[in-house]
mmCIF file of C-alpha atoms in Angstrom:
data_model
loop_
_atom_site.group_PDB
_atom_site.id
_atom_site.type_symbol
_atom_site.label_atom_id
_atom_site.label_comp_id
_atom_site.label_asym_id
_atom_site.label_seq_id
_atom_site.Cartn_x
_atom_site.Cartn_y
_atom_site.Cartn_z
ATOM 1 C CA MET Z 1 0.000 0.000 0.000
ATOM 2 C CA THR Z 2 1.418 3.384 -1.047
ATOM 3 C CA PRO Z 3 1.357 6.426 1.267
ATOM 4 C CA PHE Z 4 -1.089 8.102 -1.170
ATOM 5 C CA THR Z 5 -3.525 5.167 -0.928
ATOM 6 C CA HIS Z 6 -3.182 5.223 2.865
ATOM 7 C CA LEU Z 7 -4.876 8.656 2.928
ATOM 8 C CA PHE Z 8 -8.173 7.228 1.649
ATOM 9 C CA ILE Z 9 -8.505 4.503 4.294
ATOM 10 C CA SER Z 10 -11.305 4.987 6.822
ATOM 11 C CA LYS Z 11 -10.123 6.259 10.206
ATOM 12 C CA SER Z 12 -11.925 3.371 11.895
ATOM 13 C CA ARG Z 13 -9.533 0.952 10.182
ATOM 14 C CA LYS Z 14 -6.352 2.864 11.035
ATOM 15 C CA VAL Z 15 -4.602 1.772 14.196
ATOM 16 C CA THR Z 16 -1.650 3.445 15.883
ATOM 17 C CA PHE Z 17 1.141 1.341 17.361
ATOM 18 C CA GLU Z 18 4.143 2.223 19.453
ATOM 19 C CA LEU Z 19 7.294 0.549 18.153
ATOM 20 C CA SER Z 20 10.347 -0.073 20.328
ATOM 21 C CA LEU Z 21 13.160 -1.745 18.407
ATOM 22 C CA ILE Z 22 16.819 -2.462 19.160
ATOM 23 C CA LEU Z 23 19.301 -3.330 16.406
ATOM 24 C CA ARG Z 24 21.612 -5.485 18.493
ATOM 25 C CA ASP Z 25 24.470 -7.099 16.588
ATOM 26 C CA LEU Z 26 25.786 -8.676 13.404
ATOM 27 C CA VAL Z 27 27.670 -11.989 13.622
ATOM 28 C CA ASN Z 28 29.274 -14.568 11.367
ATOM 29 C CA VAL Z 29 31.238 -11.987 9.373
ATOM 30 C CA PRO Z 30 34.500 -13.584 8.135
ATOM 31 C CA LEU Z 31 36.288 -10.222 8.025
ATOM 32 C CA VAL Z 32 38.758 -8.822 10.541
ATOM 33 C CA SER Z 33 38.690 -5.062 9.955
ATOM 34 C CA GLY Z 34 36.424 -2.194 8.965
ATOM 35 C CA TYR Z 35 33.529 -0.180 10.366
ATOM 36 C CA TYR Z 36 29.916 -1.268 9.853
ATOM 37 C CA TYR Z 37 26.525 0.417 10.091
ATOM 38 C CA VAL Z 38 22.834 -0.152 9.372
ATOM 39 C CA ASN Z 39 20.438 2.045 7.396
ATOM 40 C CA TRP Z 40 16.785 1.427 8.261
ATOM 41 C CA LYS Z 41 13.500 2.363 6.556
ATOM 42 C CA LEU Z 42 9.937 2.091 7.859
ATOM 43 C CA LYS Z 43 6.742 3.263 6.123
ATOM 44 C CA ASN Z 44 3.826 5.128 7.745
ATOM 45 C CA ALA Z 45 5.884 5.972 10.824
ATOM 46 C CA THR Z 46 6.731 9.128 12.727
ATOM 47 C CA HIS Z 47 10.396 8.449 11.983
ATOM 48 C CA THR Z 48 10.744 6.649 8.662
ATOM 49 C CA THR Z 49 14.523 6.462 8.177
ATOM 50 C CA GLY Z 50 17.683 6.401 10.210
ATOM 51 C CA SER Z 51 21.168 4.987 10.602
ATOM 52 C CA THR Z 52 23.296 3.452 13.350
ATOM 53 C CA ALA Z 53 26.776 4.566 14.350
ATOM 54 C CA ARG Z 54 29.815 3.212 12.470
ATOM 55 C CA ILE Z 55 31.142 0.445 14.722
ATOM 56 C CA PRO Z 56 34.394 -1.515 14.227
ATOM 57 C CA ILE Z 57 34.256 -5.276 13.840
ATOM 58 C CA LYS Z 58 35.714 -7.402 16.659
ATOM 59 C CA ASP Z 59 36.017 -11.187 16.650
ATOM 60 C CA HIS Z 60 33.840 -11.374 13.508
ATOM 61 C CA GLN Z 61 31.035 -9.477 15.263
ATOM 62 C CA VAL Z 62 29.658 -5.926 15.198
ATOM 63 C CA THR Z 63 27.582 -4.712 18.180
ATOM 64 C CA TRP Z 64 25.373 -1.617 17.880
ATOM 65 C CA ASN Z 65 22.526 -1.943 20.424
ATOM 66 C CA HIS Z 66 20.907 0.925 18.516
ATOM 67 C CA PRO Z 67 17.381 1.862 19.752
ATOM 68 C CA ILE Z 68 14.523 2.920 17.473
ATOM 69 C CA ASN Z 69 11.379 4.348 19.062
ATOM 70 C CA THR Z 70 8.577 5.603 16.854
ATOM 71 C CA MET Z 71 4.839 5.538 16.216
ATOM 72 C CA VAL Z 72 3.451 3.656 13.218
ATOM 73 C CA GLN Z 73 -0.043 3.758 11.746
ATOM 74 C CA LEU Z 74 -1.317 0.481 10.332
ATOM 75 C CA VAL Z 75 -4.548 -0.676 8.704
ATOM 76 C CA VAL Z 76 -6.842 -3.492 9.833
ATOM 77 C CA ASN Z 77 -8.674 -5.149 6.936
ATOM 78 C CA LYS Z 78 -12.277 -6.389 6.900
ATOM 79 C CA GLN Z 79 -11.143 -9.763 8.280
ATOM 80 C CA GLN Z 80 -9.543 -7.939 11.245
ATOM 81 C CA ILE Z 81 -6.056 -8.921 10.043
ATOM 82 C CA LEU Z 82 -3.376 -6.330 10.661
ATOM 83 C CA GLY Z 83 -1.715 -4.829 7.570
ATOM 84 C CA ASN Z 84 1.994 -5.024 6.886
ATOM 85 C CA CYS Z 85 4.545 -3.006 8.809
ATOM 86 C CA GLU Z 86 7.662 -3.613 6.726
ATOM 87 C CA LEU Z 87 11.050 -2.808 8.176
ATOM 88 C CA LYS Z 88 13.969 -2.763 5.740
ATOM 89 C CA LEU Z 89 17.548 -2.953 6.984
ATOM 90 C CA GLU Z 90 20.627 -2.445 4.820
ATOM 91 C CA ILE Z 91 23.998 -3.312 6.378
ATOM 92 C CA TYR Z 92 27.097 -1.605 4.993
ATOM 93 C CA GLN Z 93 30.813 -1.571 5.537
ATOM 94 C CA LYS Z 94 32.156 1.974 5.763
ATOM 95 C CA GLY Z 95 33.059 2.996 2.229
ATOM 96 C CA GLY Z 96 29.772 1.910 0.686
ATOM 97 C CA LYS Z 97 30.169 -1.879 0.389
ATOM 98 C CA GLU Z 98 26.838 -3.584 1.185
ATOM 99 C CA ILE Z 99 27.078 -6.658 3.411
ATOM 100 C CA GLY Z 100 23.435 -7.664 3.120
ATOM 101 C CA SER Z 101 19.846 -6.631 3.797
ATOM 102 C CA LEU Z 102 16.756 -7.746 5.662
ATOM 103 C CA LEU Z 103 13.040 -7.160 5.099
ATOM 104 C CA ILE Z 104 10.637 -8.288 7.810
ATOM 105 C CA ASN Z 105 6.982 -7.649 8.624
ATOM 106 C CA LEU Z 106 6.789 -6.279 12.160
ATOM 107 C CA SER Z 107 3.002 -6.765 12.210
ATOM 108 C CA GLU Z 108 3.620 -10.474 12.747
ATOM 109 C CA TYR Z 109 4.878 -9.616 16.256
ATOM 110 C CA ALA Z 110 2.254 -6.997 17.202
ATOM 111 C CA GLY Z 111 0.890 -7.422 20.710
ATOM 112 C CA SER Z 112 3.311 -10.263 21.502
ATOM 113 C CA GLY Z 113 5.424 -8.424 24.049
ATOM 114 C CA VAL Z 114 9.192 -8.229 23.672
ATOM 115 C CA THR Z 115 10.546 -10.569 21.001
ATOM 116 C CA THR Z 116 14.223 -11.223 20.296
ATOM 117 C CA GLU Z 117 15.221 -13.148 17.193
ATOM 118 C CA ARG Z 118 18.260 -13.586 14.957
ATOM 119 C CA TYR Z 119 17.672 -13.289 11.200
ATOM 120 C CA LEU Z 120 19.628 -14.547 8.231
ATOM 121 C CA LEU Z 121 20.577 -11.653 5.943
ATOM 122 C CA GLN Z 122 19.429 -11.576 2.337
ATOM 123 C CA ASN Z 123 21.856 -10.949 -0.532
ATOM 124 C CA CYS Z 124 24.779 -11.735 1.755
ATOM 125 C CA LYS Z 125 27.827 -13.682 0.573
ATOM 126 C CA PHE Z 126 28.794 -14.610 4.131
ATOM 127 C CA ASN Z 127 25.434 -15.870 5.498
ATOM 128 C CA SER Z 128 25.759 -13.301 8.286
ATOM 129 C CA THR Z 129 22.948 -12.900 10.820
ATOM 130 C CA ILE Z 130 21.538 -9.879 12.644
ATOM 131 C CA LYS Z 131 19.794 -9.892 16.020
ATOM 132 C CA LEU Z 132 16.761 -7.694 16.721
ATOM 133 C CA SER Z 133 14.666 -7.075 19.826
ATOM 134 C CA LEU Z 134 11.246 -5.521 19.230
ATOM 135 C CA ARG Z 135 7.922 -4.665 20.795
ATOM 136 C CA LEU Z 136 4.890 -3.375 18.880
ATOM 137 C CA ASN Z 137 2.071 -2.290 21.193
ATOM 138 C CA ILE Z 138 -1.280 -0.889 20.128
ATOM 139 C CA LYS Z 139 -2.327 2.523 21.436
ATOM 140 C CA ALA Z 140 -5.874 3.073 22.668
ATOM 141 C CA ASP Z 141 -8.206 5.430 20.835
ATOM 142 C CA PRO Z 142 -7.517 8.801 22.557
ATOM 143 C CA VAL Z 143 -11.186 9.848 22.201
ATOM 144 C CA ASN Z 144 -13.078 6.700 23.204
ATOM 145 C CA ASN Z 145 -10.219 4.948 25.021
ATOM 146 C CA VAL Z 146 -10.991 1.820 22.989
ATOM 147 C CA ILE Z 147 -8.414 -0.657 21.692
ATOM 148 C CA THR Z 148 -9.181 -2.010 18.230
ATOM 149 C CA GLN Z 149 -9.271 -5.793 17.921
ATOM 150 C CA PHE Z 150 -6.947 -7.347 15.332
ATOM 151 C CA GLN Z 151 -5.307 -10.600 14.259
ATOM 152 C CA ASN Z 152 -1.649 -10.983 13.344
ATOM 153 C CA PRO Z 153 -0.672 -12.082 9.838
ATOM 154 C CA PRO Z 154 0.996 -15.534 9.656
ATOM 155 C CA LEU Z 155 4.496 -15.619 11.126
ATOM 156 C CA SER Z 156 7.232 -16.120 8.531
ATOM 157 C CA ARG Z 157 10.009 -18.074 10.222
ATOM 158 C CA GLN Z 158 12.104 -18.968 7.183
ATOM 159 C CA GLN Z 159 14.529 -16.131 7.926
ATOM 160 C CA ILE Z 160 14.874 -16.799 11.651
ATOM 161 C CA PHE Z 161 18.257 -18.313 12.430
ATOM 162 C CA LYS Z 162 19.557 -19.993 15.555
ATOM 163 C CA ASP Z 163 23.027 -19.110 16.820
ATOM 164 C CA ILE Z 164 25.812 -21.446 15.641
ATOM 165 C CA PRO Z 165 26.976 -22.269 19.220
ATOM 166 C CA THR Z 166 23.407 -23.382 20.042
ATOM 167 C CA ILE Z 167 23.397 -25.765 17.067
ATOM 168 C CA VAL Z 168 26.793 -27.158 18.041
ATOM 169 C CA ARG Z 169 25.660 -27.837 21.606
ATOM 170 C CA GLN Z 170 22.654 -29.732 20.283
ATOM 171 C CA THR Z 171 24.767 -31.921 18.008
ATOM 172 C CA SER Z 172 27.032 -32.890 20.914
ATOM 173 C CA LYS Z 173 24.147 -34.705 22.636
ATOM 174 C CA SER Z 174 23.017 -38.251 21.988
ATOM 175 C CA SER Z 175 19.873 -37.077 20.194
ATOM 176 C CA PRO Z 176 19.911 -36.805 16.377
ATOM 177 C CA PRO Z 177 21.240 -33.467 15.055
ATOM 178 C CA PRO Z 178 18.623 -30.891 14.004
ATOM 179 C CA LEU Z 179 17.804 -30.510 10.344
ATOM 180 C CA ILE Z 180 19.294 -27.365 8.826
ATOM 181 C CA ARG Z 181 18.252 -26.076 5.437
ATOM 182 C CA ARG Z 182 21.079 -25.752 2.949
ATOM 183 C CA SER Z 183 20.245 -22.063 2.472
ATOM 184 C CA GLU Z 184 20.471 -21.441 6.225
ATOM 185 C CA SER Z 185 23.646 -23.360 7.056
ATOM 186 C CA ALA Z 186 26.366 -20.817 7.763
ATOM 187 C CA MET Z 187 29.238 -22.768 6.184
ATOM 188 C CA SER Z 188 28.153 -26.394 5.738
ATOM 189 C CA LEU Z 189 28.275 -27.295 9.435
ATOM 190 C CA PRO Z 190 28.461 -31.096 8.920
ATOM 191 C CA LYS Z 191 31.777 -30.658 7.111
ATOM 192 C CA TYR Z 192 33.398 -29.099 10.161
ATOM 193 C CA CYS Z 193 31.331 -30.246 13.140
ATOM 194 C CA LYS Z 194 31.801 -33.973 13.757
ATOM 195 C CA ILE Z 195 30.220 -35.705 16.706
ATOM 196 C CA ASN Z 196 32.798 -37.512 18.844
ATOM 197 C CA THR Z 197 32.308 -39.335 22.115
ATOM 198 C CA THR Z 198 35.858 -38.800 23.468
ATOM 199 C CA SER Z 199 36.674 -36.329 26.214
ATOM 200 C CA GLN Z 200 38.726 -34.293 23.730
ATOM 201 C CA ASP Z 201 35.686 -32.826 21.985
ATOM 202 C CA PRO Z 202 36.256 -29.165 21.112
ATOM 203 C CA SER Z 203 34.049 -26.579 22.773
ATOM 204 C CA PRO Z 204 31.329 -24.760 20.776
ATOM 205 C CA ALA Z 205 33.477 -21.616 20.811
ATOM 206 C CA ASP Z 206 36.436 -23.557 19.319
ATOM 207 C CA LEU Z 207 34.218 -24.942 16.565
ATOM 208 C CA VAL Z 208 32.972 -21.479 15.665
ATOM 209 C CA GLU Z 209 36.557 -20.245 15.368
ATOM 210 C CA GLN Z 210 37.334 -23.216 13.106
ATOM 211 C CA LEU Z 211 34.411 -22.223 10.884
ATOM 212 C CA PHE Z 212 35.685 -18.689 10.475
ATOM 213 C CA ALA Z 213 39.271 -19.869 9.951
ATOM 214 C CA ALA Z 214 38.182 -22.282 7.213
ATOM 215 C CA LYS Z 215 36.084 -19.583 5.540
ATOM 216 C CA GLN Z 216 38.987 -17.116 5.682
ATOM 217 C CA LEU Z 217 41.364 -19.637 4.058
ATOM 218 C CA HIS Z 218 38.798 -20.167 1.281
ATOM 219 C CA ILE Z 219 38.564 -16.414 0.667
ATOM 220 C CA THR Z 220 42.352 -15.812 0.584
ATOM 221 C CA ALA Z 221 43.121 -18.891 -1.542
#
C-alpha cells in the first residue's frame, strides 16, 4: 500500500502502534577489519529512516545496540487482520560496500510483548545474521479509550536463524542433530562439526573459530 492510498482509508480501520526496536548485533562476518553500520527504513511511521553509528568489527562481530522508538499507523482489513509493517535494513561496511539486507513484517509480532530473534541476511555472501529485539504495542483510541481488535498475519520463520553455538551444543548430545536447510547453514556445518564421544571434543566456541578460519582460508586462496 502506497502512502497516497493510505490517505483514503477509513479512520476506523487505522490503528496506531508504538514501536520499540533495538538493532543489536551482526555476527558470522569472516572479516577482521572495517567499520559497519545499518540504514533502516519504515513506512507510515513518525520516523521513517535512520542509521546506526559506524562500529568496528571485533572477533567477527559488530555490536550496535541501537534503539529505534517511533509511532506507526497500520490498517486493519475487513477480516480484522493487521496490515503489513515492513522494516527494511541495509547493512554496509564503511566505504559503501553492502554486506546484506533484511526485510521483515513487524506486524507479525504486534501485541506479543518483547521478542528477540536472529535473522539470516538476504543478498549476503557470508550468510551473516543480525539480532533484533522488538515490541509493537497498540495505542488506545484517545477519544473513546478503545483498543481495536486485530489478528496478526501468519508468522514467517524462514529467515529466523539460531546461533551457531546453540546448534553445536545440540549436536554434541546423543539425540539426532537438528535438520538445517542448505540455504540457512552458515558454512556447511556437517563438514566441520563432527560428533565424537571422546573427552577431547572441542568446545562450541572452538568450533565457531574453526568455521571462520576455514572460511577465511577459502577467501584468501
